[in-house]
Amino acid sequence: AAEWGYSPTNGPDVWARLFPQAGGARQSPVDICTSIASSDSNLEMKKLTFAYESQSDLRILNTGHGWKVEAPQSGSRLEGGPLGEDIYQLEQFHCHWGETSAEGSEHTVDGRAYAGELHLVHWNTTKYQSFAEAAQHPDGLAVLGVFFDVGNESNDEIEKIVSTLSEIKFKGQFTDIPDVIDPTTFLPSGLGYWTYLGSLTTPPCNECVIWIVYKEPITVTEEQVTYH
Ligand code: BO1
Ligand code: ZN
């Protein structure tokens, strides 16, 4: 069977043939129209909080579409904000980027793409027994999205990831990250975010994600985001 990808013949326009959920009504990513987005005072009553742990001995994988770091044993948790009473645990984080730094993010803001987008993927451990089970439910996952903007200042935490990529040039290759990673340091200093109910952005496109997209991007260098 042909694999999904991003070319005209196997890209998003045809994903729904093989992955029926890709034809659904709460599909991600979306363009965020800032003039239509509204603020919800209920979200401020229970602040979004993250309790992330520094982790060593993490493994990074070339997925063929980017890199992914699995963090399944992490005690890193996300709660509050749009997540109700439930607690979500970090499972993995990964990045999306483009051919050039003019594009690459999955979400866009008023039609504008950023150079890349980091996703911190969490699952609802209050209601479900496993990531796979959670991914079958509308409140199963919470993904934090962080945009990359290109600037002069390199991002030290992103560099810990980028510096391993020369060792995993091909799909399926993986290597250990020698540094300790604290996912908190990936987040921008501004706490404002947009939230909506959506889906996994790639097949199988399950409609199981509470999206939380930070308004403020983090800055990385051109070299840190054009590593393919
Ligand atoms: S994303 O954050 O919406 N870009 C996204 C897209 C696809 C997945 C996760 C996040 N896929 C799932 C796979 C599972 C796998 C899991 C954790 O990622 O469907 O098989 O266990 O890596
Ligand atoms: Zn993603």
Short mmCIF file of C-alpha atoms and ligand atoms in Angstrom, two decimals:
data_model
loop_
_atom_site.label_atom_id
_atom_site.label_comp_id
_atom_site.label_asym_id
_atom_site.label_seq_id
_atom_site.Cartn_x
_atom_site.Cartn_y
_atom_site.Cartn_z
CA ALA A 1 0.00 0.00 0.00
CA ALA A 2 1.20 3.52 -0.78
CA GLU A 3 2.27 5.43 2.30
CA TRP A 4 0.81 8.79 3.21
CA GLY A 5 2.95 11.85 2.68
CA TYR A 6 2.77 15.42 1.49
CA SER A 7 3.02 15.05 -2.32
CA PRO A 8 0.06 15.64 -4.66
CA THR A 9 -0.50 11.88 -4.95
CA ASN A 10 -0.37 10.97 -1.26
CA GLY A 11 -0.94 14.30 0.54
CA PRO A 12 -3.74 15.68 2.73
CA ASP A 13 -6.23 15.88 -0.18
CA VAL A 14 -6.25 12.09 -0.51
CA TRP A 15 -5.69 11.00 3.11
CA ALA A 16 -9.43 10.48 3.64
CA ARG A 17 -9.45 7.59 1.13
CA LEU A 18 -7.28 5.48 3.42
CA PHE A 19 -8.04 7.17 6.74
CA PRO A 20 -11.78 7.90 6.91
CA GLN A 21 -11.43 10.18 9.94
CA ALA A 22 -9.45 12.61 7.77
CA GLY A 23 -12.80 13.48 6.16
CA GLY A 24 -14.32 14.44 9.51
CA ALA A 25 -15.67 17.66 10.93
CA ARG A 26 -13.03 18.53 13.55
CA GLN A 27 -9.85 18.16 11.52
CA SER A 28 -6.55 19.85 12.29
CA PRO A 29 -4.59 21.88 11.54
CA VAL A 30 -6.61 25.05 11.00
CA ASP A 31 -5.95 28.66 10.11
CA ILE A 32 -6.47 30.70 13.26
CA CYS A 33 -8.41 33.87 12.44
CA THR A 34 -7.46 36.21 15.24
CA SER A 35 -10.39 38.55 14.60
CA ILE A 36 -12.90 35.71 15.03
CA ALA A 37 -11.21 33.94 17.97
CA SER A 38 -12.93 34.89 21.21
CA SER A 39 -11.65 34.89 24.76
CA ASP A 40 -13.29 32.65 27.32
CA SER A 41 -13.26 33.86 30.90
CA ASN A 42 -13.88 30.28 32.10
CA LEU A 43 -10.38 29.35 30.93
CA GLU A 44 -8.85 31.88 33.28
CA MET A 45 -10.62 30.45 36.30
CA LYS A 46 -8.52 27.30 36.25
CA LYS A 47 -5.15 28.26 34.80
CA LEU A 48 -3.38 25.93 32.40
CA THR A 49 -0.45 24.54 34.36
CA PHE A 50 2.36 22.27 33.38
CA ALA A 51 4.56 20.30 35.73
CA TYR A 52 7.30 19.09 33.45
CA GLU A 53 10.25 16.96 34.54
CA SER A 54 13.75 17.13 33.15
CA GLN A 55 14.51 13.87 31.42
CA SER A 56 17.77 12.15 30.54
CA ASP A 57 18.28 9.08 28.34
CA LEU A 58 15.69 10.20 25.82
CA ARG A 59 15.71 8.64 22.37
CA ILE A 60 15.13 10.59 19.16
CA LEU A 61 13.68 8.98 16.03
CA ASN A 62 13.60 10.07 12.38
CA THR A 63 9.97 9.40 11.45
CA GLY A 64 10.45 10.16 7.75
CA HIS A 65 8.40 13.31 8.27
CA GLY A 66 10.54 14.89 10.96
CA TRP A 67 11.91 13.92 14.35
CA LYS A 68 10.10 12.57 17.38
CA VAL A 69 11.19 12.11 20.98
CA GLU A 70 9.28 9.51 22.97
CA ALA A 71 8.88 10.30 26.66
CA PRO A 72 6.39 7.66 27.81
CA GLN A 73 7.68 7.18 31.36
CA SER A 74 7.68 10.87 32.05
CA GLY A 75 5.94 12.29 35.06
CA SER A 76 5.37 15.45 33.04
CA ARG A 77 1.77 16.55 33.39
CA LEU A 78 -0.52 19.17 31.96
CA GLU A 79 -3.79 20.27 33.55
CA GLY A 80 -6.26 23.14 33.89
CA GLY A 81 -7.36 25.60 31.21
CA PRO A 82 -9.50 23.79 28.61
CA LEU A 83 -8.71 20.36 30.11
CA GLY A 84 -11.45 20.37 32.75
CA GLU A 85 -10.70 18.22 35.79
CA ASP A 86 -8.55 15.71 33.92
CA ILE A 87 -4.78 15.25 34.01
CA TYR A 88 -2.82 14.74 30.79
CA GLN A 89 0.63 13.12 30.71
CA LEU A 90 3.37 13.85 28.18
CA GLU A 91 3.90 10.95 25.75
CA GLN A 92 6.12 12.38 23.02
CA PHE A 93 7.14 15.60 21.35
CA HIS A 94 8.00 16.23 17.73
CA CYS A 95 8.41 18.97 15.16
CA HIS A 96 7.00 19.96 11.78
CA TRP A 97 8.95 22.16 9.38
CA GLY A 98 9.10 23.04 5.68
CA GLU A 99 11.44 23.26 2.71
CA THR A 100 12.37 26.81 3.65
CA SER A 101 11.92 28.88 6.78
CA ALA A 102 9.07 30.76 5.06
CA GLU A 103 6.78 27.81 5.77
CA GLY A 104 6.62 24.71 7.89
CA SER A 105 4.10 25.24 10.67
CA GLU A 106 0.88 23.27 10.47
CA HIS A 107 -1.38 25.84 12.09
CA THR A 108 -1.35 29.26 10.47
CA VAL A 109 -2.34 32.59 11.98
CA ASP A 110 -4.44 34.87 9.74
CA GLY A 111 -3.07 32.91 6.79
CA ARG A 112 0.56 33.26 7.82
CA ALA A 113 2.74 30.17 8.32
CA TYR A 114 5.63 30.12 10.77
CA ALA A 115 8.97 28.40 10.06
CA GLY A 116 8.04 25.37 12.14
CA GLU A 117 5.85 24.03 14.89
CA LEU A 118 6.70 21.94 17.93
CA HIS A 119 4.02 19.59 19.30
CA LEU A 120 4.03 18.30 22.88
CA VAL A 121 1.59 15.37 22.85
CA HIS A 122 -0.19 14.39 26.09
CA TRP A 123 -2.91 11.82 26.89
CA ASN A 124 -5.70 11.78 29.43
CA THR A 125 -4.55 9.50 32.26
CA THR A 126 -7.58 10.33 34.40
CA LYS A 127 -10.03 8.61 32.05
CA TYR A 128 -7.98 6.20 29.95
CA GLN A 129 -5.55 3.31 30.47
CA SER A 130 -3.21 3.89 27.54
CA PHE A 131 -2.28 6.37 24.83
CA ALA A 132 -3.88 4.12 22.21
CA GLU A 133 -7.16 3.98 24.12
CA ALA A 134 -7.14 7.74 24.73
CA ALA A 135 -6.67 8.37 21.00
CA GLN A 136 -10.12 6.82 20.40
CA HIS A 137 -11.93 9.47 22.48
CA PRO A 138 -12.79 13.15 21.83
CA ASP A 139 -11.07 14.27 25.06
CA GLY A 140 -8.26 11.72 24.85
CA LEU A 141 -5.26 13.86 23.87
CA ALA A 142 -4.03 17.38 24.54
CA VAL A 143 -1.38 18.76 22.21
CA LEU A 144 0.53 21.96 22.97
CA GLY A 145 1.70 23.72 19.82
CA VAL A 146 4.61 26.16 19.80
CA PHE A 147 5.53 28.13 16.66
CA PHE A 148 9.13 28.69 15.55
CA ASP A 149 10.08 32.12 14.32
CA VAL A 150 13.46 32.68 12.68
CA GLY A 151 15.75 35.20 14.34
CA ASN A 152 19.37 35.81 15.27
CA GLU A 153 19.30 34.11 18.63
CA SER A 154 19.60 30.33 18.72
CA ASN A 155 17.47 28.36 21.13
CA ASP A 156 19.67 26.31 23.49
CA GLU A 157 17.07 23.65 24.26
CA ILE A 158 16.20 23.15 20.57
CA GLU A 159 19.96 22.91 19.85
CA LYS A 160 20.15 19.83 22.13
CA ILE A 161 17.76 18.18 19.66
CA VAL A 162 19.12 19.63 16.42
CA SER A 163 22.69 18.58 17.26
CA THR A 164 21.66 14.90 17.11
CA LEU A 165 20.00 15.09 13.70
CA SER A 166 23.18 14.46 11.67
CA GLU A 167 23.19 10.97 13.23
CA ILE A 168 19.65 10.14 12.11
CA LYS A 169 19.57 11.22 8.47
CA PHE A 170 17.23 8.45 7.33
CA LYS A 171 13.74 7.31 8.20
CA GLY A 172 13.67 4.77 11.02
CA GLN A 173 17.05 5.72 12.44
CA PHE A 174 17.26 6.71 16.08
CA THR A 175 19.86 7.81 18.58
CA ASP A 176 20.18 8.79 22.23
CA ILE A 177 20.05 12.44 23.24
CA PRO A 178 23.14 13.02 25.39
CA ASP A 179 21.68 16.07 27.15
CA VAL A 180 19.00 16.38 29.79
CA ILE A 181 15.83 17.89 28.31
CA ASP A 182 13.40 20.05 30.25
CA PRO A 183 10.29 20.51 28.08
CA THR A 184 9.32 23.62 30.05
CA THR A 185 12.12 25.48 28.32
CA PHE A 186 10.50 24.93 24.91
CA LEU A 187 7.58 27.14 25.87
CA PRO A 188 7.41 30.87 25.15
CA SER A 189 7.39 33.33 28.03
CA GLY A 190 3.98 34.71 27.06
CA LEU A 191 1.21 32.52 28.41
CA GLY A 192 -1.58 33.41 25.95
CA TYR A 193 -2.91 30.58 23.81
CA TRP A 194 -5.70 29.64 21.40
CA THR A 195 -7.62 26.45 22.04
CA TYR A 196 -10.09 24.40 19.97
CA LEU A 197 -11.24 20.80 19.56
CA GLY A 198 -9.46 19.12 16.66
CA SER A 199 -7.59 16.05 15.50
CA LEU A 200 -4.23 14.44 14.91
CA THR A 201 -2.74 16.41 12.01
CA THR A 202 -1.44 13.31 10.24
CA PRO A 203 -2.98 9.91 9.53
CA PRO A 204 -4.86 8.30 11.17
CA CYS A 205 -6.23 11.85 11.85
CA ASN A 206 -8.29 10.74 14.90
CA GLU A 207 -10.58 13.48 16.18
CA CYS A 208 -9.25 13.18 19.70
CA VAL A 209 -7.20 16.32 20.35
CA ILE A 210 -7.80 19.33 22.56
CA TRP A 211 -5.46 21.79 20.83
CA ILE A 212 -3.62 24.47 22.80
CA VAL A 213 -1.57 26.71 20.49
CA TYR A 214 0.65 29.37 22.06
CA LYS A 215 0.21 32.81 20.55
CA GLU A 216 3.83 33.81 21.09
CA PRO A 217 6.41 31.96 18.95
CA ILE A 218 9.85 30.93 20.19
CA THR A 219 12.87 32.15 18.26
CA VAL A 220 15.30 29.77 16.60
CA THR A 221 17.96 30.39 13.97
CA GLU A 222 17.63 29.62 10.27
CA GLU A 223 20.14 26.74 10.78
CA GLN A 224 18.03 25.28 13.58
CA VAL A 225 14.92 24.98 11.44
CA THR A 226 16.27 24.08 7.98
CA TYR A 227 17.94 20.84 8.94
CA HIS A 228 16.86 18.45 6.24
S1 BO1 B 1 0.00 15.64 15.97
O1 BO1 B 1 0.54 16.15 17.20
O2 BO1 B 1 -1.38 15.99 15.72
N1 BO1 B 1 0.89 16.18 14.75
C1 BO1 B 1 0.10 13.92 15.99
C2 BO1 B 1 -0.14 13.23 14.84
C3 BO1 B 1 -0.08 11.86 14.84
C4 BO1 B 1 0.20 11.16 15.99
C5 BO1 B 1 0.47 11.86 17.17
C6 BO1 B 1 0.42 13.24 17.17
N2 BO1 B 1 0.22 9.81 15.91
C7 BO1 B 1 0.30 8.87 16.99
C8 BO1 B 1 0.25 7.49 16.37
C9 BO1 B 1 0.38 6.42 17.44
C10 BO1 B 1 1.59 6.67 18.29
C11 BO1 B 1 1.49 8.08 18.83
C12 BO1 B 1 2.61 8.44 19.79
O3 BO1 B 1 1.42 9.02 17.79
O4 BO1 B 1 -1.01 7.32 15.75
O5 BO1 B 1 0.48 5.15 16.84
O6 BO1 B 1 1.63 5.74 19.38
O7 BO1 B 1 3.86 8.59 19.17
ZN ZN B 2 2.50 17.21 15.16
#
